[in-house]
Amino acid sequence: MKFYGKSLSSPLMLGTAQYDSPAILSASVEAAQPGLVTVSLRRESAGLQAGQAFWSLVRDMGVPVLPNTAGCHGVREAVTTAQMAREVFDTDWVKLEVIGQGDLLQPDVFGLVEAARILTEDGFKVFPYTTEDLVVAERLLRAGCEVLMPWGAPIGSGRGLNNLFGLRALRAHFPEVPMVVDAGIGKPSHAVAAFELGYDAILINTAVAKAGDPVAMARAFRLACEVGQLAHLSDPIDERDMAVPSTPTLGRAMLDA
């Protein structure tokens, strides 16, 4: 699958926040072998030594970078952050977050569409963090987005895929649009489920960074992506309400009463 004309080496996208140390982050990235890593401009604070050291660490990983507007709660703030991130990270790709509700970190879909329109007109390749709402998805595509990033569940919740019906409907309604399940994935089995639904990639952060063994969990997610993709390509059977014998009944032995 290509995102804005570029193929990634892996469908696993990995966040770089919340790790206990730079060494654990680096080892986790090596174990996950992600197609890209996300970075926040808020961490790369211009002029601060800690931010410069972090950016140097990320560059040394040799993995494509997707800056994000994490923590932005308004259109102007998100647009300004994206424009600053383009200068700092030297890429026109941006994961667009416009948060509208603090408890669930739910996207402000109205502000999201507006910010996406402004950024795409400014030449950005926008990855919008959104809900599974079909109407919002249509508006984002009209605004110029070529990728959708519906949430699985609230950010950091680890609940997995809350709305299977909605995610399945979104995938079916826009079969040609690259889609990434972002947020809420907590276990490798959740990742497998996303790929089985036909999604092209997943983005995770907390599930790895806050695992008891982040490096081992990073590897587990890498393998889960492979399993999920293979399962989807293998065309799983349809679910049935009634049992179907797996062994033919013709020619079975008949016992006398």
Coordinates of C-alpha atoms in Angstrom, one line a residue, residues 240-245:
R240 CA -22.2 -19.0 10.0
D241 CA -25.0 -19.3 12.6
M242 CA -25.3 -23.1 12.1
A243 CA -22.7 -25.8 12.3
V244 CA -21.2 -27.2 9.1
P245 CA -19.4 -30.6 9.4

